[in-house]
Short mmCIF file of C-alpha atoms in Angstrom, two decimals:
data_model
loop_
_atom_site.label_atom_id
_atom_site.label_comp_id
_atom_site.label_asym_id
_atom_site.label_seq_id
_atom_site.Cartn_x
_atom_site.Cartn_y
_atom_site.Cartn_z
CA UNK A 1 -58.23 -99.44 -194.40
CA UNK A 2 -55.28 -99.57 -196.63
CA UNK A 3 -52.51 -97.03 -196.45
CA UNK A 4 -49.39 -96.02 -198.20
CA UNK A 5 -46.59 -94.43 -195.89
CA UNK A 6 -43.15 -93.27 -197.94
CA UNK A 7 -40.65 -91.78 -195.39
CA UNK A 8 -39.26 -88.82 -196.25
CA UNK A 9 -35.96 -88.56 -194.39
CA UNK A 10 -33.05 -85.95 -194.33
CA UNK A 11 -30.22 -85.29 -192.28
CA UNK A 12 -31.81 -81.96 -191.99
CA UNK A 13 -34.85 -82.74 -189.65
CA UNK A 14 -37.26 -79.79 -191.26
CA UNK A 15 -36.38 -81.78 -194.74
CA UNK A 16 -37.42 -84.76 -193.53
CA UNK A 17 -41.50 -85.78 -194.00
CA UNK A 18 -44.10 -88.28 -194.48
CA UNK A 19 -46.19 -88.73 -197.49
CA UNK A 20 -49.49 -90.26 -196.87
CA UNK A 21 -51.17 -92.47 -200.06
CA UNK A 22 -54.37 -93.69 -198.53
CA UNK A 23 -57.08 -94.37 -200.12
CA UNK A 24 -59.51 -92.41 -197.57
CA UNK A 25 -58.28 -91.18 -194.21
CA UNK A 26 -59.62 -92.00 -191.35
CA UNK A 27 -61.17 -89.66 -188.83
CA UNK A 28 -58.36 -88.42 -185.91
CA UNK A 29 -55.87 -90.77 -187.34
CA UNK A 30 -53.50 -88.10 -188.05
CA UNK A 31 -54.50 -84.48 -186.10
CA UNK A 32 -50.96 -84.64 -184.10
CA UNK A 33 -49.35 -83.90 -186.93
CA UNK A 34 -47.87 -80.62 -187.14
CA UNK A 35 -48.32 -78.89 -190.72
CA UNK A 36 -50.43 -80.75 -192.99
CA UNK A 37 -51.11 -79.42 -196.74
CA UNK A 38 -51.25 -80.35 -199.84
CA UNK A 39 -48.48 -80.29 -202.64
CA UNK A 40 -49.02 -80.55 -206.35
CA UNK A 41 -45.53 -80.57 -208.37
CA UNK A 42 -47.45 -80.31 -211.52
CA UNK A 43 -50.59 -80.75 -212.92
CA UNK A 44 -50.42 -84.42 -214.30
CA UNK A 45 -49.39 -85.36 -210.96
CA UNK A 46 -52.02 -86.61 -207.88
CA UNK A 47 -52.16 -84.53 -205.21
CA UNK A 48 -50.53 -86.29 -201.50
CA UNK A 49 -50.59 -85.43 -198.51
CA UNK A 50 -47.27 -84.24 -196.61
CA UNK A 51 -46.64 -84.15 -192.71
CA UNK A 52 -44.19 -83.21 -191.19
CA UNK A 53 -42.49 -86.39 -188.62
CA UNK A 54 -44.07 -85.73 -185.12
CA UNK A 55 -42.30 -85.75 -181.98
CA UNK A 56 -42.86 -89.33 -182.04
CA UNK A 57 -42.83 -90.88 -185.27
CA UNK A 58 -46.14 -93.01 -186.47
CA UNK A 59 -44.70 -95.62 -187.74
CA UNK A 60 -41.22 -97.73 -187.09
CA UNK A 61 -39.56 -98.51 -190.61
CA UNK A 62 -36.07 -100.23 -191.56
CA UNK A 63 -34.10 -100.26 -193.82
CA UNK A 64 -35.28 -99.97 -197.82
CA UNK A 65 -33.99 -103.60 -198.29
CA UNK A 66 -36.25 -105.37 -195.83
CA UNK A 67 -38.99 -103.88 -197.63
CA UNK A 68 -39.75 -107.18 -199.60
CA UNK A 69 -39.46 -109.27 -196.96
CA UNK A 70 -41.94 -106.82 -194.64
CA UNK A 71 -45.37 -106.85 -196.57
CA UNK A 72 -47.20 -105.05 -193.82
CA UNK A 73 -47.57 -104.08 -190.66
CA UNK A 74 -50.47 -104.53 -188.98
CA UNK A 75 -50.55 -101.88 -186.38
CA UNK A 76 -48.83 -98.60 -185.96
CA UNK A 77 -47.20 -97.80 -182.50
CA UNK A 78 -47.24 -94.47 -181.27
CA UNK A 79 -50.59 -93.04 -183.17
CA UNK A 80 -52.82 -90.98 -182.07
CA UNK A 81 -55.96 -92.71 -179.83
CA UNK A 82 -53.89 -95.88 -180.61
CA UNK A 83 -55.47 -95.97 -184.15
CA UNK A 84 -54.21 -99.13 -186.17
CA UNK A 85 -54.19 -99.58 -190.14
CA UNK A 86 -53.10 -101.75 -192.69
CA UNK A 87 -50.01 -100.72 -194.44
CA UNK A 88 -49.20 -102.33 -198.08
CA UNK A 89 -46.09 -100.71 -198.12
CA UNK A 90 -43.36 -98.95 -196.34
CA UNK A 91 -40.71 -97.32 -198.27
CA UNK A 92 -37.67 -95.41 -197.13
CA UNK A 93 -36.42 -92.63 -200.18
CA UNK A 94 -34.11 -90.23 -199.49
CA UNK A 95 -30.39 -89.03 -198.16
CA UNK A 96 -29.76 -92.35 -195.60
CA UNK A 97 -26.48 -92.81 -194.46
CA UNK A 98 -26.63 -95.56 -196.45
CA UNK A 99 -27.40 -95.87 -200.03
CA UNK A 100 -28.24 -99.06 -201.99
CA UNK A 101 -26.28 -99.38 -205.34
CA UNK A 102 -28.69 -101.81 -208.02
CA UNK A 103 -27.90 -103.24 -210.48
CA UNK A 104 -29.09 -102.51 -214.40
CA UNK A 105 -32.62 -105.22 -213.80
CA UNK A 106 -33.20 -102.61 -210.54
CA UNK A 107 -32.18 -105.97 -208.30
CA UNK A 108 -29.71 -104.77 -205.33
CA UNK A 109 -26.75 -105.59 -205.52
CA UNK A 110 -26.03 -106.16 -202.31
CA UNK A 111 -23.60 -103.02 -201.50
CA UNK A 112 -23.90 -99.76 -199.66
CA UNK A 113 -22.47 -96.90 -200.32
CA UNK A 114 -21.79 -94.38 -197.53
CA UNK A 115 -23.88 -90.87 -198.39
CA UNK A 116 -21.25 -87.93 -199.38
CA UNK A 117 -20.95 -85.40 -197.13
CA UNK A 118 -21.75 -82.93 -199.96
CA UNK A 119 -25.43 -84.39 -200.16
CA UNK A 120 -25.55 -82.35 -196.56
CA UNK A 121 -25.02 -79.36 -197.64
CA UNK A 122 -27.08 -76.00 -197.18
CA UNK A 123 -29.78 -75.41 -200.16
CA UNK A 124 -29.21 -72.13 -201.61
CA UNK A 125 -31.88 -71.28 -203.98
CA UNK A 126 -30.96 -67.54 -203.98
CA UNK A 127 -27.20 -68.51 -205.08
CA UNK A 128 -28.22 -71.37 -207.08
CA UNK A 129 -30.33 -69.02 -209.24
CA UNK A 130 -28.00 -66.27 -209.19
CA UNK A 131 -24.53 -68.11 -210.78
CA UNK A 132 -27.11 -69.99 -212.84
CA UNK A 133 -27.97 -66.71 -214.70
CA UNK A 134 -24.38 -65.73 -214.61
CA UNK A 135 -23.23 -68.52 -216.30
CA UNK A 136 -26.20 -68.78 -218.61
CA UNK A 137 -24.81 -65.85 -220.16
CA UNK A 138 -21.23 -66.60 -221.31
CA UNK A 139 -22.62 -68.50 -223.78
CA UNK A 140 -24.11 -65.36 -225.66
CA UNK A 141 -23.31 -64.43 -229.12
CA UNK A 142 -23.07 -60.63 -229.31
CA UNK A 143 -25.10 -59.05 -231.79
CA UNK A 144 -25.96 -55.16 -233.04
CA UNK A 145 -26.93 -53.24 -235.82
CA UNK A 146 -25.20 -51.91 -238.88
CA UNK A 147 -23.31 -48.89 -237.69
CA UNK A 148 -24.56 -46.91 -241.22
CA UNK A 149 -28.29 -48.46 -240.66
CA UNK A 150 -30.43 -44.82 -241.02
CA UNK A 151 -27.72 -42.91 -241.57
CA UNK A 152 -27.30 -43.87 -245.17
CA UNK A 153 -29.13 -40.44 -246.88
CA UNK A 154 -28.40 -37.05 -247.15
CA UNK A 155 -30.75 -34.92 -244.98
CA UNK A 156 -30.46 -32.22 -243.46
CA UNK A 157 -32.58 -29.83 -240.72
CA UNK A 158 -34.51 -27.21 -242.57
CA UNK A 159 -34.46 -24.93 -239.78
CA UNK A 160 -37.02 -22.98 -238.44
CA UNK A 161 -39.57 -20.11 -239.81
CA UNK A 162 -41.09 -22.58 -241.98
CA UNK A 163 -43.99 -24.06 -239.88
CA UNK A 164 -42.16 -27.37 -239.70
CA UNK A 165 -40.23 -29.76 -237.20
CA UNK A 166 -36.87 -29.34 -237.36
CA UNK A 167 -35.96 -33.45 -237.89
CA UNK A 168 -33.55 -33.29 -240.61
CA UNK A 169 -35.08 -33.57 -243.86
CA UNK A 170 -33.78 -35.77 -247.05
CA UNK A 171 -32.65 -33.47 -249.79
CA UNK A 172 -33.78 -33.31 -253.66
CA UNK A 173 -37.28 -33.34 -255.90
CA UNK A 174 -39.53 -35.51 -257.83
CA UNK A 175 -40.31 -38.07 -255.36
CA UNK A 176 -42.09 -38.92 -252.21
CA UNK A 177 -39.07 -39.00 -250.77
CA UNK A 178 -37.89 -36.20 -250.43
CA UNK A 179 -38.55 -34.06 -247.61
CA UNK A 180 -39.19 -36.83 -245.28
CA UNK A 181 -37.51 -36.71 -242.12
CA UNK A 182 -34.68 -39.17 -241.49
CA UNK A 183 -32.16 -40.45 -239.07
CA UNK A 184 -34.28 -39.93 -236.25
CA UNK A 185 -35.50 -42.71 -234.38
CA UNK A 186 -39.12 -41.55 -234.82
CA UNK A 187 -38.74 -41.40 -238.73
CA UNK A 188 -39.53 -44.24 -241.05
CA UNK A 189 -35.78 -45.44 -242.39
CA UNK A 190 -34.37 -44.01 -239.46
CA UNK A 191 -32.23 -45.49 -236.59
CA UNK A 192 -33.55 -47.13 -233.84
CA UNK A 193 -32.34 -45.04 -230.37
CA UNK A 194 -29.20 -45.81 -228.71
CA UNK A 195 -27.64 -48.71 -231.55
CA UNK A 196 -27.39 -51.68 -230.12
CA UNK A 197 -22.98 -52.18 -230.34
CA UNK A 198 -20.83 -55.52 -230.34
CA UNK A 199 -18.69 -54.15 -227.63
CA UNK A 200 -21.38 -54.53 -224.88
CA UNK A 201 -20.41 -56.77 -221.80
CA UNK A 202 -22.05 -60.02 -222.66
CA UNK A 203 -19.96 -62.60 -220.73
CA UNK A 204 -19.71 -62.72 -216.80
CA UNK A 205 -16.49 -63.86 -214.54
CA UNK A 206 -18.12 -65.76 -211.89
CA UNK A 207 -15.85 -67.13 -208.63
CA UNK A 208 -14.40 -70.41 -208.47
CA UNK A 209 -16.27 -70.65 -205.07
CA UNK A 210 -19.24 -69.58 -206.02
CA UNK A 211 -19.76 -71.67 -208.99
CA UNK A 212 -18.63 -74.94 -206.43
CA UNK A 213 -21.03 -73.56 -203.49
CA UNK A 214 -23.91 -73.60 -206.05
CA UNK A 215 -22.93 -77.04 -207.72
CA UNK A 216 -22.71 -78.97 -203.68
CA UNK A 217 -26.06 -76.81 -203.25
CA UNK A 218 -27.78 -78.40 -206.33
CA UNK A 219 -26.16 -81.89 -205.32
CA UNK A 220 -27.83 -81.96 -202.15
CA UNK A 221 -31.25 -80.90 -203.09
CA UNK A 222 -31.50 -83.85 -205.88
CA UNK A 223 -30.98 -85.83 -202.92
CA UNK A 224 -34.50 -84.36 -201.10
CA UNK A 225 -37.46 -86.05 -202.77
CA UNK A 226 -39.85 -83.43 -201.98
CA UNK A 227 -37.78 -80.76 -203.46
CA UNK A 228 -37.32 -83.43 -206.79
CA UNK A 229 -41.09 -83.81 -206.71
CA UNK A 230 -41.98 -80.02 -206.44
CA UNK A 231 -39.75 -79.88 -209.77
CA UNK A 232 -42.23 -81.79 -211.43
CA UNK A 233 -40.12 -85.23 -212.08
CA UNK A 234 -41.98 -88.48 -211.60
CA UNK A 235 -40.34 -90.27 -208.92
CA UNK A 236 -43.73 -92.19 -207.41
CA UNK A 237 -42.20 -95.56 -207.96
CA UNK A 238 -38.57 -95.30 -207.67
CA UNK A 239 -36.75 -97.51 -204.87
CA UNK A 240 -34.17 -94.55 -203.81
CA UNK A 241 -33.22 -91.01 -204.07
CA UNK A 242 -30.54 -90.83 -204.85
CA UNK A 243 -30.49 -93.83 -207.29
CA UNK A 244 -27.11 -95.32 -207.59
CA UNK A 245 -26.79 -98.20 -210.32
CA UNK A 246 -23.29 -100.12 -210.60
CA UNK A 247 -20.67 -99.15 -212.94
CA UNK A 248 -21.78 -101.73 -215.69
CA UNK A 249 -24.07 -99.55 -217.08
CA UNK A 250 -21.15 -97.32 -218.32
CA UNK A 251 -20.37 -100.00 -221.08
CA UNK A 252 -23.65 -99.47 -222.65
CA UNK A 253 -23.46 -98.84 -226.33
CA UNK A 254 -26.47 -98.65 -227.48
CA UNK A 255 -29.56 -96.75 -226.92
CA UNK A 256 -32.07 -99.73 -226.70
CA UNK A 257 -29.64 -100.68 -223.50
CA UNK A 258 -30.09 -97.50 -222.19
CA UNK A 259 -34.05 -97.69 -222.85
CA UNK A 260 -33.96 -101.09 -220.78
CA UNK A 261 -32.18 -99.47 -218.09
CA UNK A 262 -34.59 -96.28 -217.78
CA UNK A 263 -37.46 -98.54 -217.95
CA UNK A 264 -36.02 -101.14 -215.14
CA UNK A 265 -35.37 -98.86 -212.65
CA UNK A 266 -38.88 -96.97 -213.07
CA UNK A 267 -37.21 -93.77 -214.44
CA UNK A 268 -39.06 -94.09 -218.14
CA UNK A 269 -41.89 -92.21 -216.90
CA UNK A 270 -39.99 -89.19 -216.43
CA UNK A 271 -38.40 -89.36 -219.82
CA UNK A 272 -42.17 -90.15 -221.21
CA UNK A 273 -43.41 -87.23 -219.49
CA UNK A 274 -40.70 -85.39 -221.08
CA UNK A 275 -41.16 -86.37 -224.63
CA UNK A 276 -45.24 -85.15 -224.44
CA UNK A 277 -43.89 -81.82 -223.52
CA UNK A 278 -42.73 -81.14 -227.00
CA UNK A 279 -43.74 -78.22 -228.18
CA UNK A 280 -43.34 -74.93 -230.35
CA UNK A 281 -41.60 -72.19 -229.04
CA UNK A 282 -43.59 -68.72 -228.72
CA UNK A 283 -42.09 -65.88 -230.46
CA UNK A 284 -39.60 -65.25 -233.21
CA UNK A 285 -36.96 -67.75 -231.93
CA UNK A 286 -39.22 -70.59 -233.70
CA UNK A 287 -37.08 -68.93 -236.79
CA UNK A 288 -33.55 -68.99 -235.03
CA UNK A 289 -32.81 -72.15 -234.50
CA UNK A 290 -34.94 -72.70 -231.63
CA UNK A 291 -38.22 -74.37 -232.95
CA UNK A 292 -39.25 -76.51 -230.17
CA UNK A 293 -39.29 -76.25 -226.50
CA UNK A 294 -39.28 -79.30 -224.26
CA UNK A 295 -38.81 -80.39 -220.41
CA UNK A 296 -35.90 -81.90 -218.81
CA UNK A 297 -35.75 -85.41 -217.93
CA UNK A 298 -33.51 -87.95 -216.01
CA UNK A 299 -29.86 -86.58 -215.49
CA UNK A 300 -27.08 -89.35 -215.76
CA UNK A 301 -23.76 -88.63 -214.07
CA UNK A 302 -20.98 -91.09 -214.92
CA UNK A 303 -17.55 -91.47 -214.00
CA UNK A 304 -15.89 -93.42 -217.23
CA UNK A 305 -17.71 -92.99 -220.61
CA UNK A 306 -17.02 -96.48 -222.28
CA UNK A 307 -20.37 -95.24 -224.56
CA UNK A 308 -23.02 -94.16 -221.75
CA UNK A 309 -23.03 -90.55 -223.28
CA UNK A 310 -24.05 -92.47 -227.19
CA UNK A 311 -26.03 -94.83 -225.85
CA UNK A 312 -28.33 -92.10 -223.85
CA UNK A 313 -28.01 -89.19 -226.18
CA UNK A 314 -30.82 -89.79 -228.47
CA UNK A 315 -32.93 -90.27 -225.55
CA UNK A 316 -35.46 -86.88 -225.11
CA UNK A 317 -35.25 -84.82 -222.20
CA UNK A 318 -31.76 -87.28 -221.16
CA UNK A 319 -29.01 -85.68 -220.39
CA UNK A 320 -25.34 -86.92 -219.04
CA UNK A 321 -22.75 -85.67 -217.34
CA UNK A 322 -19.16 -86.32 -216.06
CA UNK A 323 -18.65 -86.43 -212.38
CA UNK A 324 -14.95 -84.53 -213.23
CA UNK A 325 -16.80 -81.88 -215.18
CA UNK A 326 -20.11 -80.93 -213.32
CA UNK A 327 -21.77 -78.49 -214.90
CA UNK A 328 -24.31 -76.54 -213.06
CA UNK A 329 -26.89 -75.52 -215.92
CA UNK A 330 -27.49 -79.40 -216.06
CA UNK A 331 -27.60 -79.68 -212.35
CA UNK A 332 -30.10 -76.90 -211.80
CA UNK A 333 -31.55 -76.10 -215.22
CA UNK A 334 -33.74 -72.84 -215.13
CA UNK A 335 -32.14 -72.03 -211.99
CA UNK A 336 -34.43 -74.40 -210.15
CA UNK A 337 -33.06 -76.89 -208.10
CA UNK A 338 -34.03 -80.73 -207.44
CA UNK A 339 -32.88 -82.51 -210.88
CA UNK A 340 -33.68 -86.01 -210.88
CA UNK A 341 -30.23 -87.69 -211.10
CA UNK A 342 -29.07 -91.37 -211.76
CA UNK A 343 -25.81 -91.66 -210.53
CA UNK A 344 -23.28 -94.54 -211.11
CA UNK A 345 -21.58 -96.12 -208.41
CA UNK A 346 -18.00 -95.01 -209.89
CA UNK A 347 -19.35 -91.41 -209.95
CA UNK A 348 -21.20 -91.34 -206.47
CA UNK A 349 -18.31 -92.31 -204.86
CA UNK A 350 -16.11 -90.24 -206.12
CA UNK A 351 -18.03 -86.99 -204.54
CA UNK A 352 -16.31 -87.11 -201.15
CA UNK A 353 -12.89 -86.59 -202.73
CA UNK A 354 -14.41 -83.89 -205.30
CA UNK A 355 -16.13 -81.65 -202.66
CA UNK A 356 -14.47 -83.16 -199.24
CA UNK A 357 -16.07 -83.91 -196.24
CA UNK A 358 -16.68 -81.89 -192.69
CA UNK A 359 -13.44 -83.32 -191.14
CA UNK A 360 -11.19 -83.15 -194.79
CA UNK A 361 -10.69 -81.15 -197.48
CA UNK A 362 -11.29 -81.67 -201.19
CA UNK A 363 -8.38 -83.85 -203.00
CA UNK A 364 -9.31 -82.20 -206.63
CA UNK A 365 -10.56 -78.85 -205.54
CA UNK A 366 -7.64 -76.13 -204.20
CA UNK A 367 -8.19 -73.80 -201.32
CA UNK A 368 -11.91 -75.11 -200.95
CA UNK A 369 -13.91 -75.90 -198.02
CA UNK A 370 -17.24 -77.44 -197.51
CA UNK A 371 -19.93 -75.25 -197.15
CA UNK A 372 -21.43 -75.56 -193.47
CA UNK A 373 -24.78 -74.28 -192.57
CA UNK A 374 -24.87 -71.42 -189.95
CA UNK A 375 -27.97 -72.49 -188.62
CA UNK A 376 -27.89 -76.37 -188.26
CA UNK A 377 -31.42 -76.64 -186.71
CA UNK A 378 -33.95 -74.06 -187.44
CA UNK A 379 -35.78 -75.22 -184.97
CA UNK A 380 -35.59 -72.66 -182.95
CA UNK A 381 -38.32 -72.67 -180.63
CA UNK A 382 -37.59 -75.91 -179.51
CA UNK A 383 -33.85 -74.39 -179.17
CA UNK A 384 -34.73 -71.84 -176.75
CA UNK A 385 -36.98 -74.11 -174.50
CA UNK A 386 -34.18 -76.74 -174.66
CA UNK A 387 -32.77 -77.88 -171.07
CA UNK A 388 -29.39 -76.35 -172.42
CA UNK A 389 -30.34 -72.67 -172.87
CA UNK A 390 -32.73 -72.13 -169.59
CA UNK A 391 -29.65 -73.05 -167.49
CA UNK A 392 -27.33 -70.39 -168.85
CA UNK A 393 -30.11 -67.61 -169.19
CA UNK A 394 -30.69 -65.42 -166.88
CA UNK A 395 -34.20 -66.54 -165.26
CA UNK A 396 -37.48 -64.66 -165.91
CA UNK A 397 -38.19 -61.54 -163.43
CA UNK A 398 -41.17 -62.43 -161.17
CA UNK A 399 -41.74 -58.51 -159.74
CA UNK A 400 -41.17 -56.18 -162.67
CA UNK A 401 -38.99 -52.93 -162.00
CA UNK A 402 -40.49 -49.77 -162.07
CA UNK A 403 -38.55 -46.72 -163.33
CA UNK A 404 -38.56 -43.72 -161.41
CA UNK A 405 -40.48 -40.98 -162.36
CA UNK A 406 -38.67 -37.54 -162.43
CA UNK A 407 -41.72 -35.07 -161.94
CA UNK A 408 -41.61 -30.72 -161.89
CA UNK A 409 -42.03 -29.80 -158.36
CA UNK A 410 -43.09 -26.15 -159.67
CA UNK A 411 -45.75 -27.93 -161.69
CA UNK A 412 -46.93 -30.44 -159.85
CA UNK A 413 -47.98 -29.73 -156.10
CA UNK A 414 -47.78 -32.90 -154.26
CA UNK A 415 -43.93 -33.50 -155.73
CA UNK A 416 -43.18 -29.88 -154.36
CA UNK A 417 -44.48 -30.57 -150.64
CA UNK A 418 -42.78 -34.12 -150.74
CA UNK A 419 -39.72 -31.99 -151.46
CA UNK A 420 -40.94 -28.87 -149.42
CA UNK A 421 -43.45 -29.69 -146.39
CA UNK A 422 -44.13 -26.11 -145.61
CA UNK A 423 -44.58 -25.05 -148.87
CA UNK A 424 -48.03 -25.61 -148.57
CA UNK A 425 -47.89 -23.24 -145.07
CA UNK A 426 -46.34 -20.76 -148.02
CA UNK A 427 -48.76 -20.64 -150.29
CA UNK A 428 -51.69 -20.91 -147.79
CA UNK A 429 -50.34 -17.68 -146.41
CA UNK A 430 -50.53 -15.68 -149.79
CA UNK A 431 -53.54 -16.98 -150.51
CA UNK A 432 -55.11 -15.11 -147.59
CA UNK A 433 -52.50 -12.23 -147.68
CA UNK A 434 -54.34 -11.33 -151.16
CA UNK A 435 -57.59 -11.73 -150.19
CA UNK A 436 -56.55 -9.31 -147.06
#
């Protein structure tokens, strides 16, 4: 049979996973495997299969550059029943400690990069959401209504005795207007309740350390492919994640460059799948400016605009960024994290001294440390059966203790002659006193 394997791998073992392409599985082949299900990102996508790794893995890989020079492998060590298949292709995509930088024809170039440290960083949906709707808001523009709006008559309450409500009413004769109710908020012409005011608190101060916790959290999941896929990006044929392409393609000036580029390196179908999602907004916004909705796309992160951000900007569902000024409503937009990102080599290398590493601190940031996960394995049944842990806990109790029981001896006879022998010779005795 023919089969399809992309390795899924993190520095976070639950992240890590395999994604099986077959074209029909084979029967036992894969029932070691601990959770299997199905994921569908969205519904032009196929559905695949996801594993997680095994204890022992299925299938040996390398590195993503001896890919074209390995077309198959002809028999896969370690599977269950010692099963063999074909395999067309074997493709390692995700956080390595090593990442390939191409060039702008998606041909390596030949250098590595070493992964940031802040690709490693916990995922924090909760706090990525949370700034992102925090900092969503400071770019409000307050509105209200007319501080005279149903005020502008003169009415007034016609009291009571008169089989009426007491709303006030407007004043004078000859028309339909008059003795309609007004200002109230139940009246036609009347004000709406509570007035909406220009004073309200629109804007939100969000910490320094928050907004950087959420921007290394929304780095590191664009670096997971699963959490990129589950987005609903199209990433099937892409060499890497994360991409890095050399610093060349900063010089690019024009957008049919920039086309070339997205369509070398396998990204156009993302931007393609983004331009069909065009479509008109629902509500009353279609008449404020905000016609059309659309998805996002690719993001592009640079490091030295020498005309990236023209040649790109014209591109739909495109957007670019500076690596200085990272901006967390393009990293995570909607709150939702796993934003397909092209980085340039300047840029992607530059991360360690933006967000520092484990062992040193951030050159650009003050007062800011990395962000460490409290739990760094959450496996945590295979914790507590680890070698480790049974040596320095206390060892299972074989007999279990039994707690004594503290019974009435007034109320419970065989207590009071364990306490009191002859109390038995007691009450025997007044027993046959009374019948006596």
């Amino acid at each position: 049979m023919n089969l399809i394997i992309l390795i899924l791998s993190h520095p976070n073992p639950l992240s890590t996973a395999v994604l099986f392409i077959p074209q029909s599985f084979p029967r036992g082949l894969f029932k070691s495997t601990a959770a299997k299900f199905r994921l569908k990102s969205a519904p032009h996508n196929k559905p695949r299969h996801l594993s997680l790794i095994p204890p022992h893995p299925l299938f040996v890989h390398g590195d993503v550059g001896d890919a074209p020079n390995r077309p198959g492998l002809t028999h896969a060590p370690n599977s269950p029943g010692g099963s063999s298949a074909s395999v067309e292709l074997v493709v390692t995509m995700a956080a390595r400690p090593l990442v390939t930088v191409y060039n702008e024809k998606n041909e390596p170039t030949g250098t590595q990069v070493k992964l940031p440290a802040v690709f490693t960083a916990p995922i924090r949906p909760d706090l990525v959401s949370f700034i992102h709707d925090q900092l969503r808001k400071n770019k409000r523009q307050p509105y209200a209504v007319s501080t005279k709006a149903g005020h502008q008559t003169s009415a007034e309450s016609w009291g009571t005795g008169r089989a009426v409500a007491r709303i006030p009413r407007v004043r004078g004769g000859g028309t339909h207007r008059s003795g309609q109710g007004a200002f109230g908020n139940m009246c036609r012409g009347g004000r709406m309740f509570a007035p909406t005011k220009t004073y309200r608190r629109w804007h939100r101060r969000v910490n320094v350390a928050q907004r950087r916790y959420a921007a290394a959290s929304a780095i590191a999941a664009s670096g997971v492919p699963a959490l990129v896929q589950a987005r609903g990006h199209v990433i099937d044929k892409l060499n890497e994640i994360p991409l890095v392409i050399n610093d060349k393609v900063e010089g690019f000036k024009k957008t049919k460059e920039a086309v070339a580029l997205l369509k070398q390196t396998n990204l156009w179908a993302d931007v393609e799948k983004a331009a069909n999602s065009k479509r008109y907004r629902a509500g009353k916004g279609k008449g404020r400016n905000r016609r059309y909705k659309q998805k996002k796309g690719p993001l592009v992160i640079y490091n030295n605009d020498g005309g990236l951000v023209q040649a790109f900007r014209n591109i739909p569902g495109v957007s670019t960024l500076s690596v200085d000024r990272l901006n967390l409503l393009k990293l995570a937009p909607g709150g939702h994290l796993g934003r397909l990102i092209l980085w340039t080599e300047g840029a992607f290398k530059k991360l360690d001294s933006l967000f520092g590493t484990l062992s040193k601190a951030s050159e650009v940031k003050k007062n800011f440390s990395f962000p460490r996960a409290k739990l760094t394995n959450a496996d945590i049944s295979r914790i507590v059966r680890s070698e480790e842990i049974l040596k320095a806990v206390v060892p299972k109790r074989q007999t279990a203790i039994v707690s004594k029981n503290h019974g009435n001896p007034l109320k419970q006879a065989a207590l009071l002659n364990k306490l009191n022998p002859y109390a038995a010779v007691i009450k025997r005795a007044s027993r046959v006193a009374s019948k006596a």
